[in-house]
Short mmCIF file of C-alpha atoms in Angstrom, two decimals:
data_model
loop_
_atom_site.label_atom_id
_atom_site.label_comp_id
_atom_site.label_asym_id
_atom_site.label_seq_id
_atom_site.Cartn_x
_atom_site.Cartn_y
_atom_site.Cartn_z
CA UNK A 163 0.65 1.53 32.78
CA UNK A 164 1.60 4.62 34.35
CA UNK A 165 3.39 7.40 31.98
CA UNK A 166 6.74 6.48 34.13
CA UNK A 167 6.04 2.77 33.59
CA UNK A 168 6.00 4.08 29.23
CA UNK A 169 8.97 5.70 30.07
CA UNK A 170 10.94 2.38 31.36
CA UNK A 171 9.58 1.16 28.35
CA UNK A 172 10.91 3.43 25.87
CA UNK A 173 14.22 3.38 27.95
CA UNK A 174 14.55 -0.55 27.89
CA UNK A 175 13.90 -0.13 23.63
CA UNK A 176 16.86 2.16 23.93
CA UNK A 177 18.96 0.21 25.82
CA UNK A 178 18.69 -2.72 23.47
CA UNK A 179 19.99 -0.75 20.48
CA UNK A 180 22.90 1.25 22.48
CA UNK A 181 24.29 -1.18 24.72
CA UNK A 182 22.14 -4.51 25.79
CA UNK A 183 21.18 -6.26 22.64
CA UNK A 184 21.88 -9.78 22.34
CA UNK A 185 24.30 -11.24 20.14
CA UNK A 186 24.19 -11.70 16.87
CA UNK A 187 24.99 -15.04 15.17
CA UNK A 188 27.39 -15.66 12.53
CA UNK A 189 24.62 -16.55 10.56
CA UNK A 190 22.35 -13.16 11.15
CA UNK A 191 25.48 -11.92 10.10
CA UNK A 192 26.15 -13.40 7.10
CA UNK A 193 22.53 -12.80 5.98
CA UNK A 194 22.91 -9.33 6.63
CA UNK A 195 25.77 -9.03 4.45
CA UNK A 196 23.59 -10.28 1.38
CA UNK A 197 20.71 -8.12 2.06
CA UNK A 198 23.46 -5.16 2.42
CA UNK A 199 24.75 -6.44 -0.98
CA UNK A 200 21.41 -6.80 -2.51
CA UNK A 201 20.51 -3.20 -1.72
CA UNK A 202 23.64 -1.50 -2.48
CA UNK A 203 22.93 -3.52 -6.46
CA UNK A 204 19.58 -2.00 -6.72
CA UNK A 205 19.91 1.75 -5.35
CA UNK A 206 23.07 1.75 -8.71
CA UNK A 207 20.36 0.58 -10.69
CA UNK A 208 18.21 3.82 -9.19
CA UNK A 209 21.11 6.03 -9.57
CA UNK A 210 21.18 6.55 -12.84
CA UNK A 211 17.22 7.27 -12.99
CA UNK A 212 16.17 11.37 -14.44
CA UNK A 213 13.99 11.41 -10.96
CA UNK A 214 17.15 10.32 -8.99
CA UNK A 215 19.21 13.14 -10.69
CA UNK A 216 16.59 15.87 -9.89
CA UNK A 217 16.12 14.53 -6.29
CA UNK A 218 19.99 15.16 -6.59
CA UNK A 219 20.04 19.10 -7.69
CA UNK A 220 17.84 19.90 -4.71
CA UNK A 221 20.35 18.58 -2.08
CA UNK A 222 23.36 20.35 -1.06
CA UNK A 223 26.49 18.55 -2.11
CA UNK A 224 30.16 18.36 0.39
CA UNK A 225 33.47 18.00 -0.94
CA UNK A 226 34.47 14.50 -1.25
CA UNK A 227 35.58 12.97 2.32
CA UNK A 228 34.63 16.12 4.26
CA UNK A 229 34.09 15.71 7.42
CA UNK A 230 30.36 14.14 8.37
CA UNK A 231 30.15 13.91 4.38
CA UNK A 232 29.09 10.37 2.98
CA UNK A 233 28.98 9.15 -0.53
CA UNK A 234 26.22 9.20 -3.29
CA UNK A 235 26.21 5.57 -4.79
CA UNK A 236 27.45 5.13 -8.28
CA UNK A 237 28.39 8.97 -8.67
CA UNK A 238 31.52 10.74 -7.98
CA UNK A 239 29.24 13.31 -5.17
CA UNK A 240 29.72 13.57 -2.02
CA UNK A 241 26.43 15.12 0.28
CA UNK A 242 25.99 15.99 4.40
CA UNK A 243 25.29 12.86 6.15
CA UNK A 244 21.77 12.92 6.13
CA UNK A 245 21.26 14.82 2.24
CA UNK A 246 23.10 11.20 1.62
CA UNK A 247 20.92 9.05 3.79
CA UNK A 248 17.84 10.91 1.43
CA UNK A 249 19.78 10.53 -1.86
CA UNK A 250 20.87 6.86 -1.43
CA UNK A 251 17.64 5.72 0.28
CA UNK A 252 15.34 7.32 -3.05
CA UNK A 253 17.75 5.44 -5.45
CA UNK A 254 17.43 2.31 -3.40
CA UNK A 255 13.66 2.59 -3.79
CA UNK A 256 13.05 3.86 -6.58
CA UNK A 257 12.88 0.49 -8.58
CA UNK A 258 10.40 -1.16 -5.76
CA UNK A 259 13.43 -4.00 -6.19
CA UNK A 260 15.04 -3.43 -2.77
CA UNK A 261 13.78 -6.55 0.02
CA UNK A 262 10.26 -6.68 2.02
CA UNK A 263 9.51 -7.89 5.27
CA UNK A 264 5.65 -8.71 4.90
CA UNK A 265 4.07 -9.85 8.34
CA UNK A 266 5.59 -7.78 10.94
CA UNK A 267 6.90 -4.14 9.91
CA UNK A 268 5.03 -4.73 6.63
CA UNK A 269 8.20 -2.78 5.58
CA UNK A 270 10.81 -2.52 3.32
CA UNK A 271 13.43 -2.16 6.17
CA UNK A 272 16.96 -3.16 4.79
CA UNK A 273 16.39 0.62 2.38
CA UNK A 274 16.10 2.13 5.64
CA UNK A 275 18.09 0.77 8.12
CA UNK A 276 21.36 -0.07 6.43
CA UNK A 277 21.27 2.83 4.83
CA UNK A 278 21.36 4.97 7.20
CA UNK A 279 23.81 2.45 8.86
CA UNK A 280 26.34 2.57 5.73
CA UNK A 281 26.12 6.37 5.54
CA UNK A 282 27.20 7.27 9.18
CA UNK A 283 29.80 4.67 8.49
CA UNK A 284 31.10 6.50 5.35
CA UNK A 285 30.92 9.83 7.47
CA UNK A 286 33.39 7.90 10.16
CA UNK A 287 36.16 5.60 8.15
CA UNK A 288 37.17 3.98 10.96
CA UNK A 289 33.47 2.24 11.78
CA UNK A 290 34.00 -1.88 10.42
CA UNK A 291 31.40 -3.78 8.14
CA UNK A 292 30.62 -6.09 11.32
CA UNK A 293 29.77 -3.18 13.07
CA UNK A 294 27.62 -1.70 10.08
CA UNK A 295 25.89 -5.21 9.98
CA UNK A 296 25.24 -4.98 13.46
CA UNK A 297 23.33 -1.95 13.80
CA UNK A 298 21.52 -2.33 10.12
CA UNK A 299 20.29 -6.08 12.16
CA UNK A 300 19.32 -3.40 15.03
CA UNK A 301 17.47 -1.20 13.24
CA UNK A 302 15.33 -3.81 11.35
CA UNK A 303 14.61 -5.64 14.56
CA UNK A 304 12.93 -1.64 15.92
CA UNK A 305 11.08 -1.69 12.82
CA UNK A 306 9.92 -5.57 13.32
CA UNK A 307 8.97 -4.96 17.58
CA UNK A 308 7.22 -2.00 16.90
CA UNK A 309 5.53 -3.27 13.88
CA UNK A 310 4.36 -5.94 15.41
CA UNK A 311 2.68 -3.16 18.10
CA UNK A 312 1.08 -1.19 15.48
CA UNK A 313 0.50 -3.83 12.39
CA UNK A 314 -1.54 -4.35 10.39
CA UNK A 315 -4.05 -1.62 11.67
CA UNK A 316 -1.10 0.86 11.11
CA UNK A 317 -0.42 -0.13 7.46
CA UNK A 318 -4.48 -1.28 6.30
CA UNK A 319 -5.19 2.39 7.33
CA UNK A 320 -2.95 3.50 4.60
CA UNK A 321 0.34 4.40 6.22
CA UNK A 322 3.60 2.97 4.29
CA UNK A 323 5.26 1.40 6.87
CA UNK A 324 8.75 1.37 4.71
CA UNK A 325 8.42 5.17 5.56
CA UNK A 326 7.16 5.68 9.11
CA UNK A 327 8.61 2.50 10.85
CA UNK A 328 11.85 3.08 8.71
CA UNK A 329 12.19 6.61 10.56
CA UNK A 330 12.72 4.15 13.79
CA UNK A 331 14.88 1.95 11.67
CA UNK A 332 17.01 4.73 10.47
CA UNK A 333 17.59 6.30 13.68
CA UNK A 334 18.71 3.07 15.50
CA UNK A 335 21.31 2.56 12.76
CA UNK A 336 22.34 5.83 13.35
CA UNK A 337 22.24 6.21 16.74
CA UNK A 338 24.23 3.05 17.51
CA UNK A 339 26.70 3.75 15.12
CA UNK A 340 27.19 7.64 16.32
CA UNK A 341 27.52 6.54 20.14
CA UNK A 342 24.46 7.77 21.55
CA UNK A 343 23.85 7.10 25.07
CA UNK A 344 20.48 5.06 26.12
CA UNK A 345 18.62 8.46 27.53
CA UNK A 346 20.13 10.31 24.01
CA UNK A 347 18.49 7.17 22.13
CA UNK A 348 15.20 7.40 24.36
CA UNK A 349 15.18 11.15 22.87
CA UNK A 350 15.74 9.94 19.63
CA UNK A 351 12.82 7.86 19.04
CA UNK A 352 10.55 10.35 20.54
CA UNK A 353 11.78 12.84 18.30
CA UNK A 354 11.16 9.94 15.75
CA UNK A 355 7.21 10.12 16.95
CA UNK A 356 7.01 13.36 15.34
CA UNK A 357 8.68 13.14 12.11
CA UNK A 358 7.51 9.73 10.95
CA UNK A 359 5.11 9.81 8.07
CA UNK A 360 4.51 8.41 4.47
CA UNK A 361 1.18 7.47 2.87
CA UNK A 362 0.30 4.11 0.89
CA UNK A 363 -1.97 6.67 -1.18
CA UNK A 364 1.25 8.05 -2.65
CA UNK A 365 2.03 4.51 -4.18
CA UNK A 366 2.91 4.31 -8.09
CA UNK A 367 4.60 8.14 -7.75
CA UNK A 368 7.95 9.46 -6.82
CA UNK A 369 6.78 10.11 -3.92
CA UNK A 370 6.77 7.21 -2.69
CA UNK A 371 10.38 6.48 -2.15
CA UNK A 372 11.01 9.82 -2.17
CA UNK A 373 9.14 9.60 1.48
CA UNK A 374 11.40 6.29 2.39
CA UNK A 375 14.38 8.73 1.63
CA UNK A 376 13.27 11.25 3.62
CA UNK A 377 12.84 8.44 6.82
CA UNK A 378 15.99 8.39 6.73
CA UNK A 379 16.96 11.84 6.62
CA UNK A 380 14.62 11.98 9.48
CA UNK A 381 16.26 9.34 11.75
CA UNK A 382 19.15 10.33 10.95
CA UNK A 383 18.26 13.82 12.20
CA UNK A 384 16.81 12.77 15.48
CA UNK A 385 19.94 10.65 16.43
CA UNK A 386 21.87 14.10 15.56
CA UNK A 387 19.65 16.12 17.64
CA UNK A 388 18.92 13.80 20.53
CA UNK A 389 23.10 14.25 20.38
CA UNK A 390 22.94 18.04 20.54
CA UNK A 391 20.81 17.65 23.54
CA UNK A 392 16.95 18.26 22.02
CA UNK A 393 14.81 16.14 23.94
CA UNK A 394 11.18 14.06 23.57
CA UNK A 395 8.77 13.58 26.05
CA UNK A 396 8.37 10.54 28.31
CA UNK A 397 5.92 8.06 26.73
CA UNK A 398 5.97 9.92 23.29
CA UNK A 399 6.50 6.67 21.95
CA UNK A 400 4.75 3.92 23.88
CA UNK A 401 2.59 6.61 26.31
CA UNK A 402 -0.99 6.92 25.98
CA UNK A 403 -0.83 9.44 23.46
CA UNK A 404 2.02 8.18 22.09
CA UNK A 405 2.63 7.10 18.36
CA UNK A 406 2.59 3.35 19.10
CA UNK A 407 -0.74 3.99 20.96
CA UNK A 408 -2.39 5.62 18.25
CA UNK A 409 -2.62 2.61 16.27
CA UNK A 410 -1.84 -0.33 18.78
CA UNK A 411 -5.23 -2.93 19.68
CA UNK A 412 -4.34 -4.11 22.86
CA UNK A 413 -1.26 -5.70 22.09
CA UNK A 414 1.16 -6.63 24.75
CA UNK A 415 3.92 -4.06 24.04
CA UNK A 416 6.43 -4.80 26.70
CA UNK A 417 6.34 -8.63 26.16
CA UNK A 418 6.75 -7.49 22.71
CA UNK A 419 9.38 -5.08 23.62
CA UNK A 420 11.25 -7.81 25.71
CA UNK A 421 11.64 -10.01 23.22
CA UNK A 422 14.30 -7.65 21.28
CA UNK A 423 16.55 -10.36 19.43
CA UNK A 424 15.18 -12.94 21.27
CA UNK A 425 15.59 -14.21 18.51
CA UNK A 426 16.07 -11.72 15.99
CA UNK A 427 12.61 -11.53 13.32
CA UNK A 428 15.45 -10.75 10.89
CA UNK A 429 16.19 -14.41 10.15
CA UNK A 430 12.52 -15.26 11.02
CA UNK A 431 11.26 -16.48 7.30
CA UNK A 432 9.32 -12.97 6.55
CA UNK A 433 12.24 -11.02 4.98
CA UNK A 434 12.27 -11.90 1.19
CA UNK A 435 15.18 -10.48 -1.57
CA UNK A 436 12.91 -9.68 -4.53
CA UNK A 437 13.17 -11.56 -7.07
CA UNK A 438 11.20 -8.88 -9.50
CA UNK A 439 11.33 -5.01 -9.10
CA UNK A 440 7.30 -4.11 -8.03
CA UNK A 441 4.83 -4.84 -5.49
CA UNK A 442 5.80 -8.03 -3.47
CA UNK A 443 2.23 -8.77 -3.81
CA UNK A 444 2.47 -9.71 -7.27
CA UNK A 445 5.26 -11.52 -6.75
CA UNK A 446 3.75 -15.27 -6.46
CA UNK A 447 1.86 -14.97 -9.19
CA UNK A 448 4.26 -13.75 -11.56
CA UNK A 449 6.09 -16.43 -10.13
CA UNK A 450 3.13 -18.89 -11.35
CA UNK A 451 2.73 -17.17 -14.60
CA UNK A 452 6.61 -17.92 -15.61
CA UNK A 453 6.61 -21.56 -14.60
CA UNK A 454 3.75 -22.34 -16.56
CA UNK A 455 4.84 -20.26 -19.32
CA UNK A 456 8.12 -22.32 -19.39
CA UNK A 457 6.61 -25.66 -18.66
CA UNK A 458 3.54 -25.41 -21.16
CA UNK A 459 5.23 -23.49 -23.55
CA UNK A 460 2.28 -21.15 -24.32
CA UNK A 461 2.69 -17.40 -26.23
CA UNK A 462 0.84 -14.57 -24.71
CA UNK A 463 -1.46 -14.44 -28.18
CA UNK A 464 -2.75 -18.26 -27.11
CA UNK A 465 -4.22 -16.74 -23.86
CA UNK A 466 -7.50 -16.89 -23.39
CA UNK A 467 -8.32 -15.16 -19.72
CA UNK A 468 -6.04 -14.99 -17.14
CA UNK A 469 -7.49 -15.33 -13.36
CA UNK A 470 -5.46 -14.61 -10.23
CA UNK A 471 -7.25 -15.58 -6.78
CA UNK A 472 -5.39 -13.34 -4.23
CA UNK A 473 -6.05 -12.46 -0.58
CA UNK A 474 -8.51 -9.65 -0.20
CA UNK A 475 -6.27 -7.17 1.44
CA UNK A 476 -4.09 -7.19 -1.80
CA UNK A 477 -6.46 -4.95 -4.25
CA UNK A 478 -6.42 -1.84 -1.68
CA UNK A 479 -2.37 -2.31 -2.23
CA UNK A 480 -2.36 -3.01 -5.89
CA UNK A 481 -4.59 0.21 -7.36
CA UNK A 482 -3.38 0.46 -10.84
CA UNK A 483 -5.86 -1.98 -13.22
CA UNK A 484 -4.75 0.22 -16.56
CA UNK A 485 -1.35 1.54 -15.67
CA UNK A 486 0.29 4.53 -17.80
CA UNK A 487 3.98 4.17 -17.04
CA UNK A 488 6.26 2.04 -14.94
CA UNK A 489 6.18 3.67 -11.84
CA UNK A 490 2.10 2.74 -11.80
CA UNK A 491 2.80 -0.73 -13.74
CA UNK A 492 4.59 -1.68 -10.49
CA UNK A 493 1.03 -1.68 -8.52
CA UNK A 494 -0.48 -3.22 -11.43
CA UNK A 495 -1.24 -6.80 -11.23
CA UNK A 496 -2.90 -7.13 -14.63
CA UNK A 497 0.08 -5.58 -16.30
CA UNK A 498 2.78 -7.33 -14.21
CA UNK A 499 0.95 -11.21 -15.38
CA UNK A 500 0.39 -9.37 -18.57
CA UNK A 501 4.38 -8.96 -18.90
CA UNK A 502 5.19 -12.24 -17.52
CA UNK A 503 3.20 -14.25 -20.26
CA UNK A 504 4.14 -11.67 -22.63
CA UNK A 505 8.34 -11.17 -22.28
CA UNK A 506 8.96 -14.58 -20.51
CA UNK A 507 10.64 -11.93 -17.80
CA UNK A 508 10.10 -9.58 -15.18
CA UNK A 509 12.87 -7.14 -14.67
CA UNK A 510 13.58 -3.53 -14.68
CA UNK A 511 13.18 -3.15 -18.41
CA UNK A 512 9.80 -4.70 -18.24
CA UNK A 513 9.11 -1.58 -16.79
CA UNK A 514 10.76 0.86 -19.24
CA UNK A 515 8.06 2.46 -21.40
CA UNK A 516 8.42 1.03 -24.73
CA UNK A 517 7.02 -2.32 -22.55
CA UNK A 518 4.09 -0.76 -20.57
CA UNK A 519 3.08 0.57 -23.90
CA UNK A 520 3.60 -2.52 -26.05
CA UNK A 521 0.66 -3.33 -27.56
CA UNK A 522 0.46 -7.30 -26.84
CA UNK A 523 0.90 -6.44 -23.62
CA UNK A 524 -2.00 -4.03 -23.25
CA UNK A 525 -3.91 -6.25 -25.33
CA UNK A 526 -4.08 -9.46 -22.79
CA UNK A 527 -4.07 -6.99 -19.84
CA UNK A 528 -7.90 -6.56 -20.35
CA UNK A 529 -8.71 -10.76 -20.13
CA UNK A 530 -6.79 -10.66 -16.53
CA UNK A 531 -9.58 -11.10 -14.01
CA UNK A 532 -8.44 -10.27 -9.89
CA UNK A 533 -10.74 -12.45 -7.56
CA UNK A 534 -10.46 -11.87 -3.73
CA UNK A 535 -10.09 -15.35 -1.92
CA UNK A 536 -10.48 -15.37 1.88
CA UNK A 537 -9.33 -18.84 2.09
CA UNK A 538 -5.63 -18.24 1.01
CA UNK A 539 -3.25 -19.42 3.75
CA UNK A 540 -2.06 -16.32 6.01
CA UNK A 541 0.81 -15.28 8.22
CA UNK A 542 1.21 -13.29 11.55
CA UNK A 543 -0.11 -10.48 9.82
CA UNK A 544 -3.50 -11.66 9.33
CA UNK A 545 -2.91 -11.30 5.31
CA UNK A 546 -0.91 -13.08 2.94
CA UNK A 547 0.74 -13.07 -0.65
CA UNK A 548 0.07 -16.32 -1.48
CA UNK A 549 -1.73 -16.82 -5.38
CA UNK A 550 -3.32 -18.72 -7.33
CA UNK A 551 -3.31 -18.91 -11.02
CA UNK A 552 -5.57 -20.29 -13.93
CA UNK A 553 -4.96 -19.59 -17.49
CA UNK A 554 -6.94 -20.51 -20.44
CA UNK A 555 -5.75 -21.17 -24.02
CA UNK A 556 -7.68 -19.99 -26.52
CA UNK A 557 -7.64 -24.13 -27.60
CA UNK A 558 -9.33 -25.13 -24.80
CA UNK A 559 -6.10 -25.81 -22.52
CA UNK A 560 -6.71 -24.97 -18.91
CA UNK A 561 -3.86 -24.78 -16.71
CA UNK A 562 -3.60 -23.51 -12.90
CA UNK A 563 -0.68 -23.18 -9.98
CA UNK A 564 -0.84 -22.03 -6.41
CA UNK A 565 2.06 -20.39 -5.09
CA UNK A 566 2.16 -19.74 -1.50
CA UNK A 567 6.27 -18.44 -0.59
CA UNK A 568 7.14 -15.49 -2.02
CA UNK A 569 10.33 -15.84 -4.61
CA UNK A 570 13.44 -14.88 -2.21
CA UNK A 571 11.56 -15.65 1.41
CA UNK A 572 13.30 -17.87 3.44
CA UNK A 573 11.08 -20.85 1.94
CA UNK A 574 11.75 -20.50 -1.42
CA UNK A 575 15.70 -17.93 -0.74
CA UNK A 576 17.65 -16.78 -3.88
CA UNK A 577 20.78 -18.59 -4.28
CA UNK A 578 24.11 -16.56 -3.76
CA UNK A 579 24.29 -17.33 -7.45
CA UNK A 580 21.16 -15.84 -7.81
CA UNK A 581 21.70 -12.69 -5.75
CA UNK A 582 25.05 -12.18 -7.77
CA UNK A 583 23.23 -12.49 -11.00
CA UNK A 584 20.74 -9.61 -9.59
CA UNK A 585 23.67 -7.31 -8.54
CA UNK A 586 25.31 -7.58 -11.73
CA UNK A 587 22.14 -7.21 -14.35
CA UNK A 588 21.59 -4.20 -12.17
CA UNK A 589 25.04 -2.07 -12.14
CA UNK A 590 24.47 -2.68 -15.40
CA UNK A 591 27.18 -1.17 -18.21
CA UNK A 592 29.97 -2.13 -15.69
CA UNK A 593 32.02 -5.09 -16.74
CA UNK A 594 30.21 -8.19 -15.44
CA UNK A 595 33.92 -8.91 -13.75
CA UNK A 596 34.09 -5.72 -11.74
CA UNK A 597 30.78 -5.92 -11.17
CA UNK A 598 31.30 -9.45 -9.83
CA UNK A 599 34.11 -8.67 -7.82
CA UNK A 600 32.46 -5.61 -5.80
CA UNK A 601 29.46 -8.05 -5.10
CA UNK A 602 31.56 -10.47 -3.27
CA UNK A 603 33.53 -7.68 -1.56
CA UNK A 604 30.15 -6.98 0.06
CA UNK A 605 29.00 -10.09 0.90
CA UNK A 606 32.00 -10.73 2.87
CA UNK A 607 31.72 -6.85 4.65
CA UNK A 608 31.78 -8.61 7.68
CA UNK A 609 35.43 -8.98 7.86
CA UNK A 610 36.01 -5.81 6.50
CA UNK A 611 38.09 -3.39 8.81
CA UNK A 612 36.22 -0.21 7.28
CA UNK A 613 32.92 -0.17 5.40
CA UNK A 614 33.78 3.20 4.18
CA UNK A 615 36.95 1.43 2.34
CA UNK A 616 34.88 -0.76 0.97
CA UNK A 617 32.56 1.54 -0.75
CA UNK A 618 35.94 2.99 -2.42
CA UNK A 619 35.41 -0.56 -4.76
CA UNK A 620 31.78 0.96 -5.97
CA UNK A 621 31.12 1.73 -9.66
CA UNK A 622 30.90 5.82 -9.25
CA UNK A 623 29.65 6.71 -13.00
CA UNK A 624 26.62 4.84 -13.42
CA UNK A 625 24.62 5.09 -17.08
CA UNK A 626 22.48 8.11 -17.04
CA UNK A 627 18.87 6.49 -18.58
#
């Protein structure tokens, strides 16, 4: 294709996030609103956290309802629109607990693209929770299409996709919601091309979300400056130089491109509400390691060995065999089965210290045995998080599961019940009725005349830890 053909391209992606895009369903819609919920619940549960605070002291703050000025979740601050997008976007990450999408981005995209969506909205009262739906359903679907370009090359060779993909996210949110015009949005993703970034070799730090939060800072930026009239070169996105090309093999980009919400990946069975706050690779297992913990009724002192067959991309993702504090434990599969068997639960206190450190839990860590299979079942993505488990009692007892859905996918979804119950254990000291009540306030945003009202409802002094 000729650089003007890339440029059509790049134009047509634009197009489909300003003005073209097909409709949404009530159903996408109502989805939306849960993963919107869902993410809002964890980023108060990262609010609170010492790294979240001194992320805080380094960004400028606004006075509260300034103009361009949106919210910091759970506090009583106010920062510039995009100091917010950063701030809100760490403390949604921070925990690991916010959704995945695990075949095409390879992303956590909801952390990304609704928040950049819900902070432009706060910066403008008068924007509506269906339109804040809307372009959060946008943005994912950029980060899905051009994942599905650059994936998995992109993320095997160590990018984090939650952080360079979620600059594209980010900046459709934005750029739909601040009015950009289709050659303004063109603009916008190229100046996306040059400012996405984030490294899978940063995982089990505070850098890592500290590099989704700054995505969206970034997206939010390019939106603002393709607004102000910077400009990106013609096939800086899709050219042959272009980011896409850099990491594309030979993939069909304008069929891909085409296909924009046709139907929408968002409601495609990849997206998954995490059920526990780490790596969604450990996530069937754990799964495994709590049902037969409940149905065998078994102590972590009986075990014998635990052994966890698990596709052979996984160990490149999960790094951490001895962990020394949450943040690591997270990328640890030995600790997270460790935990399981040990505490009968996996949740953010599991990762607290006092429970990396407790000495049961260390103890069993070293009879957990990781074996590569090849033969595990495996998606568009050419990998998969499917598991499967064998424990041995120290009696002889031998007892194994395989676990192919992830907990919260489409083929094994969290109840609303369940998603409430998540909100709620993480806003934490609020009463469980106010919590309750701002929970189903924002799964019903989509009839909300103003998302920024609606934020009003949110706790704003969240428990220091």
């Amino acid at each position: 294709m000729s650089i003007g053909t890339f440029h059509e391209l790049e134009e047509r992606l634009a197009s489909f996030v300003v003005r073209d895009a097909p409709a949404v369903s009530p159903e996408e819609l109502q989805q939306a609103a849960r993963h919107v919920a869902d993410l809002i619940g964890v980023a108060l549960a990262g609010a609170g956290l010492p790294d979240t605070r001194r992320l805080r002291v380094l960004t400028a703050e606004a006075p509260a309802r300034m103009a361009g000025a949106a919210r910091v979740w759970g506090t009583r601050h106010w920062a510039p629109l995009r100091e917010a997008g950063l701030l809100n976007a760490y403390a949604g990450h921070v925990h690991d607990f916010d959704d995945d999408e695990i075949e095409y981005s390879m992303a956590h995209v909801t952390v990304t693209a609704a928040t950049a969506a819900i902070v432009c909205a706060d910066s403008r009262p008068g924007i509506s929770g269906h339109e804040v739906l809307v372009a959060y359903l946008l943005g994912t679907e950029v980060a899905f299409r051009v994942g599905e370009i650059i994936n998995p090359y992109h993320y095997r060779r160590g990018w984090h996709a939650s952080a360079t993909l979620g600059t594209f996210a980010a900046c459709a949110a934005a750029g739909r919601l601040l009015g950009l015009s289709v050659a303004q949005m063109r603009h916008a993703f190229g100046i996306c091309a040059s400012l996405a970034s984030g490294l899978r070799a940063n995982f089990g730090s505070e850098a890592k979300p500290l590099q989704v939060g700054q995505s969206v800072r970034n997206g939010i930026f390019a939106a603002e400056a393709a607004m102000a009239g910077m400009t990106a070169s013609a096939g800086s996105l899709f050219g042959p130089s272009g980011y896409a090309s850099l990491f594309e093999q030979d993939r069909d980009m304008a069929t891909i491109i085409a296909g924009f919400g046709r139907p929408y990946r968002f409601l495609g069975g990849s997206m998954a509400i995490k059920a526990y706050p780490c790596c969604t690779a450990t996530h069937t297992a754990i799964y495994s390691m709590l049902a037969l913990r409940s149905e065998h009724r078994f102590s972590s002192e009986e075990i014998a060995s635990i052994v966890c067959h698990l596709d052979p991309a996984q160990p490149a993702i999960l790094i951490y065999d001895r962990p020394v504090d949450g943040t690591q434990a997270k990328f640890s599969m030995q600790y997270c089965l460790s935990a399981a068997a040990t505490f009968g639960a996996v949740g953010i206190k599991e990762f607290e210290e006092a429970a990396v450190n407790d000495p049961s839990v260390r103890d069993l860590m070293e009879r957990v045995e990781i074996v590569p299979d090849p033969g595990v079942p495996k998606g568009p993505s050419g990998a998969s998080n499917a598991s499967t488990l064998q424990v041995a009692l120290k009696n002889g007892a031998m007892f194994d599961r395989f676990q192919e859905c992830v907990p919260g996918s489409l083929g094994q979804s969290l109840s609303d019940e369940d998603l409430h119950d998540k909100f709620v254990e993480c806003v934490g000291d609020a009463k469980p009725a106010d919590a309750s009540r701002v929970f189903h306030l924002l799964i019903q945003a989509g009839s909300h005349p103003s998302f920024s009202g609606l934020l009003d409802h949110l706790p704003s002094n969240v428990r220091m830890h």
